[in-house]
Tab-separated table of C-alpha atoms in Angstrom:
chain	number	residue	atom	x	y	z
A	1	MET	CA	37.650	-1.621	-36.559
A	2	HIS	CA	34.194	1.433	-36.689
A	3	ARG	CA	31.769	-1.038	-37.691
A	4	ARG	CA	33.421	-4.173	-35.717
A	5	ALA	CA	32.401	-1.803	-32.777
A	6	THR	CA	29.540	-0.479	-33.664
A	7	LEU	CA	28.486	-4.404	-33.596
A	8	ALA	CA	30.082	-5.112	-30.389
A	9	VAL	CA	27.671	-1.933	-29.505
A	10	ALA	CA	24.569	-3.837	-30.922
A	11	PHE	CA	25.120	-7.224	-29.635
A	12	LEU	CA	25.660	-6.025	-25.835
A	13	ALA	CA	22.609	-3.928	-25.634
A	14	LEU	CA	21.069	-6.607	-27.719
A	15	VAL	CA	22.035	-8.889	-24.052
A	16	ALA	CA	22.220	-5.594	-21.322
A	17	SER	CA	18.084	-5.246	-23.368
A	18	ARG	CA	17.966	-9.869	-22.784
A	19	GLY	CA	18.878	-9.932	-19.603
A	20	HIS	CA	16.299	-7.626	-17.657
A	21	SER	CA	13.626	-8.471	-18.336
A	22	GLN	CA	10.551	-6.990	-16.928
A	23	THR	CA	6.675	-6.484	-16.454
A	24	THR	CA	6.003	-3.168	-18.062
A	25	LEU	CA	2.462	-0.849	-18.369
A	26	GLN	CA	1.861	1.485	-21.253
A	27	VAL	CA	-0.482	4.801	-20.261
A	28	PRO	CA	-2.251	7.867	-22.255
A	29	SER	CA	0.341	10.586	-21.565
A	30	THR	CA	-1.945	12.556	-21.338
A	31	PRO	CA	-4.175	13.223	-18.510
A	32	VAL	CA	-7.556	11.155	-18.576
A	33	THR	CA	-11.047	11.864	-17.452
A	34	PRO	CA	-12.342	10.733	-13.940
A	35	GLY	CA	-14.943	8.085	-14.567
A	36	VAL	CA	-14.157	7.490	-18.374
A	37	PRO	CA	-12.478	4.334	-19.069
A	38	PHE	CA	-8.995	4.731	-20.573
A	39	PRO	CA	-6.471	2.007	-22.741
A	40	VAL	CA	-3.444	0.430	-20.459
A	41	VAL	CA	-1.142	-2.196	-22.301
A	42	LEU	CA	0.742	-4.714	-20.052
A	43	ILE	CA	2.894	-6.573	-21.074
A	44	ASN	CA	4.727	-9.562	-19.486
A	45	ASN	CA	9.072	-10.186	-19.953
A	46	THR	CA	9.034	-12.609	-16.958
A	47	PRO	CA	8.630	-16.115	-16.742
A	48	ILE	CA	5.844	-15.724	-14.780
A	49	CYS	CA	2.431	-16.588	-15.944
A	50	ILE	CA	0.008	-13.447	-15.414
A	51	ASP	CA	-3.843	-13.357	-14.421
A	52	VAL	CA	-5.255	-10.282	-17.407
A	53	SER	CA	-8.300	-9.671	-14.558
A	54	VAL	CA	-8.164	-6.261	-15.097
A	55	THR	CA	-9.133	-6.121	-11.348
A	56	ASN	CA	-6.998	-8.324	-10.424
A	57	VAL	CA	-3.173	-7.424	-12.020
A	58	LEU	CA	-3.760	-3.199	-11.633
A	59	THR	CA	-3.518	-1.427	-8.665
A	60	LEU	CA	-4.100	2.273	-7.940
A	61	LEU	CA	-2.105	4.444	-4.981
A	62	GLN	CA	-2.533	6.971	-4.009
A	63	PRO	CA	1.493	8.719	-4.233
A	64	GLY	CA	2.997	7.184	-0.741
A	65	GLY	CA	1.712	4.437	-1.306
A	66	GLU	CA	-1.694	3.814	0.171
A	67	LEU	CA	-4.328	1.571	-1.290
A	68	ILE	CA	-7.159	3.231	-3.291
A	69	ALA	CA	-8.124	0.453	-5.448
A	70	PRO	CA	-8.957	-2.478	-5.345
A	71	ALA	CA	-9.789	-3.036	-1.685
A	72	LEU	CA	-10.124	-7.016	-2.373
A	73	VAL	CA	-8.616	-9.174	-5.214
A	74	GLY	CA	-9.563	-11.895	-7.096
A	75	CYS	CA	-7.551	-14.266	-9.053
A	76	GLY	CA	-8.592	-15.327	-13.396
A	77	PRO	CA	-9.635	-18.785	-14.690
A	78	VAL	CA	-7.577	-21.943	-14.054
A	79	GLY	CA	-5.244	-21.836	-17.365
A	80	SER	CA	-6.463	-18.517	-17.913
A	81	CYS	CA	-2.812	-16.081	-18.195
A	82	LEU	CA	-0.504	-13.699	-20.183
A	83	ALA	CA	2.336	-15.778	-21.011
A	84	ASN	CA	5.923	-14.796	-21.321
A	85	GLY	CA	6.799	-13.337	-23.766
A	86	ALA	CA	2.357	-11.536	-24.933
A	87	LYS	CA	0.649	-8.705	-24.436
A	88	ALA	CA	-2.699	-7.348	-23.358
A	89	SER	CA	-4.830	-4.654	-24.364
A	90	LEU	CA	-6.809	-4.247	-20.890
A	91	SER	CA	-9.744	-1.166	-20.497
A	92	TYR	CA	-8.899	0.945	-16.180
A	93	THR	CA	-11.145	3.628	-15.124
A	94	ALA	CA	-9.828	5.436	-12.029
A	95	PRO	CA	-12.756	6.293	-10.052
A	96	ALA	CA	-15.504	8.460	-11.510
A	97	THR	CA	-15.771	10.773	-7.449
A	98	GLY	CA	-13.588	9.811	-3.894
A	99	PRO	CA	-10.238	9.516	-3.684
A	100	GLY	CA	-8.405	9.033	-6.749
A	101	SER	CA	-10.201	10.998	-9.345
A	102	SER	CA	-7.709	13.605	-9.130
A	103	GLY	CA	-4.493	14.613	-9.301
A	104	SER	CA	-1.648	12.129	-10.024
A	105	PHE	CA	-1.779	8.353	-8.585
A	106	VAL	CA	0.335	5.426	-8.421
A	107	LEU	CA	-1.140	2.995	-11.360
A	108	LEU	CA	0.775	-0.749	-10.396
A	109	CYS	CA	0.672	-4.320	-12.274
A	110	PRO	CA	2.519	-5.767	-8.565
A	111	HIS	CA	3.303	-9.176	-10.415
A	112	GLY	CA	5.868	-11.241	-11.896
A	113	SER	CA	9.508	-8.687	-11.769
A	114	GLY	CA	6.000	-5.948	-10.790
A	115	ALA	CA	5.781	-2.363	-13.243
A	116	ALA	CA	4.895	1.144	-11.845
A	117	ALA	CA	2.850	3.855	-14.217
A	118	ARG	CA	2.293	7.185	-12.914
A	119	ILE	CA	-1.374	8.620	-14.268
A	120	ASP	CA	-2.265	11.979	-14.381
A	121	VAL	CA	-6.816	11.806	-13.938
A	122	GLY	CA	-7.596	15.698	-14.422
A	123	PRO	CA	-5.047	18.451	-13.610
A	124	ALA	CA	-1.881	16.181	-12.716
A	125	SER	CA	-0.198	17.083	-8.544
A	126	ALA	CA	2.272	19.233	-8.104
A	127	GLY	CA	5.561	18.251	-6.367
A	128	PHE	CA	4.731	14.476	-8.051
A	129	PRO	CA	7.355	12.188	-6.879
A	130	ASP	CA	9.355	9.616	-9.491
A	131	ILE	CA	9.559	6.491	-6.265
A	132	HIS	CA	6.465	5.706	-4.526
A	133	ALA	CA	7.328	3.255	-1.320
A	134	TYR	CA	4.736	0.624	0.094
A	135	PRO	CA	5.433	-2.516	2.204
A	136	THR	CA	5.918	-4.618	-0.856
A	137	ALA	CA	2.285	-7.186	0.579
A	138	ILE	CA	-0.199	-4.176	-0.178
A	139	PRO	CA	-1.039	-4.303	-3.569
A	140	HIS	CA	-1.717	-8.174	-3.380
A	141	GLY	CA	-5.351	-8.412	-1.353
A	142	PRO	CA	-6.565	-8.226	2.374
A	143	GLY	CA	-2.993	-8.427	5.046
A	144	GLY	CA	-0.991	-5.908	2.886
A	145	HIS	CA	0.365	-5.045	5.957
A	146	HIS	CA	0.861	-8.334	7.473
A	147	ILE	CA	4.204	-9.719	7.839
A	148	ALA	CA	4.359	-13.046	9.002
A	149	PHE	CA	7.268	-13.676	12.289
A	150	PRO	CA	9.567	-14.811	12.038
A	151	ALA	CA	10.444	-12.851	8.215
A	152	GLY	CA	12.263	-13.764	6.421
A	153	GLY	CA	11.629	-12.854	2.419
A	154	SER	CA	11.016	-9.186	-0.054
A	155	GLU	CA	8.755	-6.655	2.524
A	156	TRP	CA	9.500	-3.216	1.367
A	157	GLU	CA	9.071	-2.244	-2.347
A	158	PHE	CA	10.103	1.148	-4.045
A	159	ALA	CA	8.206	1.442	-7.373
A	160	ASN	CA	9.944	4.073	-10.139
A	161	THR	CA	7.106	5.768	-12.267
A	162	ALA	CA	9.504	7.914	-14.394
A	163	SER	CA	10.331	6.793	-17.928
A	164	GLN	CA	14.585	6.633	-16.657
A	165	PRO	CA	16.217	4.015	-14.113
A	166	ARG	CA	16.486	6.545	-10.819
A	167	VAL	CA	19.189	5.402	-8.694
A	168	ILE	CA	18.775	6.316	-4.544
A	169	SER	CA	20.280	6.410	-1.698
A	170	PRO	CA	16.898	4.948	0.967
A	171	THR	CA	17.265	4.842	4.869
A	172	LEU	CA	14.547	2.239	6.892
A	173	ARG	CA	13.743	3.140	9.461
A	174	ILE	CA	11.312	1.314	12.332
A	175	PHE	CA	9.920	2.512	14.517
A	176	THR	CA	7.510	1.487	18.440
A	177	PRO	CA	4.220	3.277	18.092
A	178	GLY	CA	4.084	6.143	18.564
A	179	GLY	CA	8.200	6.032	19.114
A	180	SER	CA	11.318	8.172	18.330
A	181	VAL	CA	14.269	6.264	18.751
A	182	PRO	CA	14.472	3.623	15.798
A	183	ALA	CA	14.094	0.411	16.591
A	184	ALA	CA	16.272	-0.792	13.710
A	185	SER	CA	17.055	0.744	10.791
A	186	THR	CA	19.240	-0.209	7.631
A	187	SER	CA	20.339	2.270	4.344
A	188	PHE	CA	21.074	0.646	1.000
A	189	PRO	CA	23.884	3.490	-0.872
A	190	SER	CA	22.411	2.619	-4.521
A	191	LEU	CA	19.699	1.335	-5.665
A	192	THR	CA	18.359	1.153	-7.976
A	193	VAL	CA	15.072	1.557	-9.547
A	194	PRO	CA	14.334	0.046	-12.497
A	195	ALA	CA	12.424	3.075	-15.253
A	196	GLY	CA	8.385	1.750	-15.285
A	197	GLY	CA	9.233	-0.630	-12.417
A	198	VAL	CA	10.245	-1.871	-8.714
A	199	ALA	CA	12.493	-3.035	-6.542
A	200	ARG	CA	11.878	-4.752	-3.213
A	201	VAL	CA	14.247	-5.083	-0.158
A	202	SER	CA	13.925	-7.286	3.234
A	203	LEU	CA	13.034	-4.686	6.178
A	204	PRO	CA	15.971	-4.906	9.408
A	205	LEU	CA	13.209	-6.627	10.976
A	206	ALA	CA	16.052	-10.097	11.900
A	207	GLY	CA	15.618	-10.136	16.105
A	208	LEU	CA	12.335	-7.134	17.013
A	209	ALA	CA	9.947	-8.996	18.621
A	210	ALA	CA	6.081	-10.045	17.186
A	211	GLY	CA	4.246	-7.179	17.517
A	212	PRO	CA	3.298	-3.428	16.049
A	213	TYR	CA	5.906	-1.036	14.140
A	214	THR	CA	6.513	2.175	12.016
A	215	VAL	CA	8.264	2.029	8.535
A	216	GLN	CA	9.918	5.171	7.750
A	217	ALA	CA	12.102	5.268	5.026
A	218	ASP	CA	13.303	8.073	3.486
A	219	TRP	CA	15.237	9.862	0.091
A	220	ILE	CA	16.253	12.584	-1.954
A	221	ASP	CA	13.784	12.332	-4.908
A	222	PRO	CA	15.063	13.490	-8.432
A	223	GLY	CA	10.526	13.515	-9.545
A	224	ALA	CA	10.651	16.396	-6.391
A	225	PRO	CA	11.829	19.790	-5.449
A	226	GLY	CA	13.345	18.063	-1.364
A	227	PRO	CA	13.514	14.427	0.514
A	228	VAL	CA	10.991	12.309	0.322
A	229	SER	CA	9.674	10.784	3.995
A	230	VAL	CA	6.650	7.656	3.985
A	231	ARG	CA	5.548	6.170	6.949
A	232	HIS	CA	3.447	3.076	6.896
A	233	GLY	CA	2.306	0.899	10.105
A	234	ILE	CA	3.149	-3.343	9.668
A	235	GLU	CA	2.175	-5.302	11.628
A	236	PHE	CA	4.466	-8.667	12.394
A	237	SER	CA	2.857	-11.950	13.454
A	238	THR	CA	1.902	-15.341	12.796
A	239	GLY	CA	-1.792	-14.007	13.940
A	240	THR	CA	-4.669	-13.158	12.219
A	241	ILE	CA	-4.860	-8.800	11.518
A	242	VAL	CA	-6.790	-6.129	10.603
A	243	ASP	CA	-5.361	-4.928	7.226
A	244	LEU	CA	-6.173	-0.881	7.698
A	245	HIS	CA	-6.475	1.900	4.713
A	246	PHE	CA	-6.464	5.485	4.500
A	247	PRO	CA	-7.667	5.092	0.441
A	248	GLY	CA	-7.268	8.738	0.692
A	249	GLY	CA	-4.293	9.144	2.006
A	250	ARG	CA	-3.129	10.346	5.635
A	251	VAL	CA	-3.260	14.228	5.302
A	252	LEU	CA	-6.558	14.988	7.079
A	253	PRO	CA	-7.610	19.222	5.059
A	254	ARG	CA	-8.659	21.873	7.232
A	255	LYS	CA	-12.065	21.755	7.952
A	256	GLY	CA	-12.731	18.447	6.098
A	257	ALA	CA	-12.129	14.371	6.729
A	258	ILE	CA	-11.513	11.228	4.761
A	259	SER	CA	-12.197	7.718	5.505
A	260	ALA	CA	-11.301	4.815	6.221
A	261	ARG	CA	-11.537	0.995	6.267
A	262	ILE	CA	-11.181	-2.490	7.522
A	263	ALA	CA	-10.579	-5.627	5.831
A	264	VAL	CA	-9.610	-8.937	7.976
A	265	PRO	CA	-7.368	-11.060	5.994
A	266	ARG	CA	-9.601	-14.154	6.639
A	267	PRO	CA	-11.050	-15.446	3.961
A	268	SER	CA	-14.460	-18.858	3.849
A	269	PRO	CA	-16.240	-19.860	0.720
A	270	PHE	CA	-19.153	-18.380	2.551
A	271	ALA	CA	-20.391	-15.278	3.859
A	272	PRO	CA	-18.649	-14.569	6.781
A	273	GLY	CA	-20.340	-13.613	10.604
A	274	PRO	CA	-20.384	-9.736	11.354
A	275	TRP	CA	-16.697	-9.430	13.517
A	276	PRO	CA	-17.299	-6.612	16.034
A	277	TYR	CA	-14.561	-3.290	15.359
A	278	VAL	CA	-13.668	-0.288	16.759
A	279	LEU	CA	-11.550	2.673	14.983
A	280	ALA	CA	-9.752	4.287	17.723
A	281	VAL	CA	-7.525	7.627	17.403
A	282	GLY	CA	-5.246	8.528	19.671
A	283	TYR	CA	-1.965	11.073	20.403
A	284	GLN	CA	0.134	9.049	23.340
A	285	PRO	CA	3.055	6.996	22.541
A	286	GLY	CA	2.970	2.786	23.594
A	287	THR	CA	0.211	0.276	22.439
A	288	THR	CA	-2.604	-1.323	24.366
A	289	SER	CA	-2.401	-5.846	24.887
A	290	PHE	CA	-5.543	-7.994	25.107
A	291	PRO	CA	-5.989	-11.576	26.098
A	292	GLY	CA	-3.978	-13.214	23.156
A	293	GLY	CA	-0.423	-11.821	23.363
A	294	VAL	CA	-2.522	-9.651	21.255
A	295	ILE	CA	-1.344	-6.090	20.532
A	296	ALA	CA	-3.149	-3.001	19.695
A	297	PRO	CA	-1.619	-0.375	18.186
A	298	VAL	CA	-2.258	3.010	20.607
A	299	ALA	CA	-2.214	3.994	24.008
A	300	LEU	CA	-5.180	4.122	26.073
A	301	ASP	CA	-5.018	7.475	26.529
A	302	PRO	CA	-8.307	10.025	26.788
A	303	LEU	CA	-9.118	10.461	22.764
A	304	VAL	CA	-8.761	6.660	22.658
A	305	VAL	CA	-11.575	6.264	24.832
A	306	GLY	CA	-12.644	9.134	24.364
A	307	SER	CA	-13.059	7.717	20.476
A	308	VAL	CA	-15.002	4.291	21.535
A	309	VAL	CA	-17.310	6.373	24.146
A	310	ASN	CA	-19.410	9.090	21.732
A	311	GLY	CA	-16.586	8.890	18.563
A	312	VAL	CA	-14.494	11.390	19.299
A	313	ASN	CA	-17.993	13.801	20.175
A	314	GLY	CA	-19.138	13.082	15.598
A	315	LEU	CA	-15.536	13.782	14.650
A	316	LEU	CA	-15.015	9.775	14.507
A	317	THR	CA	-18.123	7.761	12.810
A	318	ALA	CA	-19.179	4.720	12.094
A	319	ASN	CA	-15.646	4.148	13.701
A	320	VAL	CA	-17.625	1.393	15.845
A	321	GLY	CA	-20.218	-1.288	14.596
A	322	THR	CA	-20.087	-4.543	13.323
A	323	THR	CA	-18.202	-5.867	9.500
A	324	SER	CA	-20.311	-6.734	6.359
A	325	SER	CA	-19.262	-8.883	4.319
A	326	ALA	CA	-18.002	-8.348	0.386
A	327	SER	CA	-16.993	-11.341	-2.206
A	328	VAL	CA	-14.021	-11.636	-5.288
A	329	TYR	CA	-14.594	-13.983	-7.697
A	330	CYS	CA	-11.275	-16.054	-7.703
A	331	ALA	CA	-10.500	-19.373	-9.891
A	332	HIS	CA	-14.144	-20.689	-10.277
A	333	SER	CA	-15.090	-20.270	-6.955
A	334	VAL	CA	-16.140	-17.076	-4.913
A	335	THR	CA	-14.159	-15.649	-2.087
A	336	TYR	CA	-16.342	-13.432	1.495
A	337	PHE	CA	-14.065	-11.741	3.754
A	338	PRO	CA	-15.381	-9.356	6.704
A	339	VAL	CA	-15.054	-5.097	5.598
A	340	ALA	CA	-15.970	-2.721	7.571
A	341	PRO	CA	-16.265	-0.023	4.587
A	342	GLY	CA	-17.237	4.440	5.217
A	343	ILE	CA	-15.265	4.338	8.523
A	344	GLY	CA	-15.394	8.324	8.266
A	345	ILE	CA	-12.755	11.102	10.206
A	346	ALA	CA	-13.436	14.564	10.260
A	347	HIS	CA	-10.892	17.782	11.570
A	348	PRO	CA	-11.029	19.328	15.140
A	349	GLY	CA	-10.651	22.038	13.842
A	350	PRO	CA	-7.636	24.588	13.546
A	351	VAL	CA	-6.276	25.069	16.469
A	352	LEU	CA	-4.432	21.479	16.590
A	353	SER	CA	-3.546	21.868	12.594
A	354	GLY	CA	0.187	20.048	12.126
A	355	LEU	CA	-0.844	17.881	14.795
A	356	ARG	CA	0.371	14.476	14.719
A	357	LEU	CA	-2.323	11.778	15.610
A	358	ARG	CA	-1.804	7.940	15.821
A	359	VAL	CA	-4.891	5.253	14.441
A	360	GLY	CA	-5.195	1.547	14.966
A	361	ALA	CA	-7.967	-0.441	14.733
A	362	LEU	CA	-9.605	-4.195	16.905
A	363	ALA	CA	-11.813	-6.577	15.153
A	364	ILE	CA	-13.848	-9.586	17.414
A	365	ASP	CA	-13.425	-12.969	15.923
A	366	PRO	CA	-17.061	-14.047	16.583
A	367	GLY	CA	-16.729	-17.895	15.725
A	368	ASN	CA	-14.082	-17.880	18.760
A	369	THR	CA	-14.019	-15.055	20.378
A	370	ALA	CA	-10.111	-14.002	19.958
A	371	PHE	CA	-9.168	-10.119	19.291
A	372	ALA	CA	-6.937	-8.975	16.033
A	373	ALA	CA	-5.600	-5.932	16.000
A	374	SER	CA	-4.869	-3.243	13.119
A	375	GLN	CA	-1.066	-2.351	12.391
A	376	PRO	CA	-0.528	1.334	13.582
A	377	GLU	CA	-0.628	3.955	11.189
A	378	GLU	CA	-0.921	8.404	11.741
A	379	LEU	CA	-2.990	10.569	10.396
A	380	THR	CA	-1.458	14.550	10.110
A	381	LEU	CA	-4.213	17.673	10.334
A	382	GLN	CA	-3.702	20.392	7.574
């Protein structure tokens, strides 16, 4: 009987392992050096064929889910991909300087079932959570904060960088820009996020009007010393948006500065003309409407006006200008996007420490002078 029981357990384990097939990432268990390549093994245990171009399949995120790299995502040559059951040995390099060059981060493969791993670049960060949350489209290139109206799909993702599965009970709440009362909410009493994998869920968007919103996810994280709360902006509409990112995170250090970048998810086979843009910070709740039904995610308060007039007396740099053109390779061709990297936001001084500021961007299509707005985001002054 003992032998039969052992065989039964082994059989059930084999069935379970085959039933839960997922993409996996194998990364060094010791800290890596910024700017120095290190090996990453990508294993595809799903029926989806996965590209093996490292800049297309590996995404670097801050612990809170902010995108560090790559800014643009392409695709590999036609007919070249990682088949089911195959593995690829890749070489990845953490940034030598700037965001992603020091601390602990999420290395993500968003394709197939999704795979996540923790990498320590130099000394590890204290209190690094096991679970990380962000809009599902974030790793897939420009437009990551955009959700097509009406919604229908898995718009939110939880990634687990721990070596064992985690069961969490997250709550997702949706707020209007600057609002304090949720416009919608939903909970997941027992959500399993596989070890080194992701879980994708739907946002409670049914019945909400098109427009900008802030999504807040709250959960108890086994890897963190207490509750974790993550907020990301989304833009819920039928039109073109401005995709706004903060690669260094959204906490503004005292006596320091952070950078922002924008991209317009308007792919073109030719270099686009420059799009005029403005990035503004504000403090009042609300939005501002523009022609064509476009809703900017900030209210027209004095700080927003100051952003446009003089960069809030120089605290904002390159926040008003025109986009340049950046390209990415995809399937034997080059695709171009309007982009504006290198926007700077400096801390205004210790008297405002602890304040949460609101941020939004607006751009104008040079082809038809139509407006496009970003998702709402928030900065916390340290």
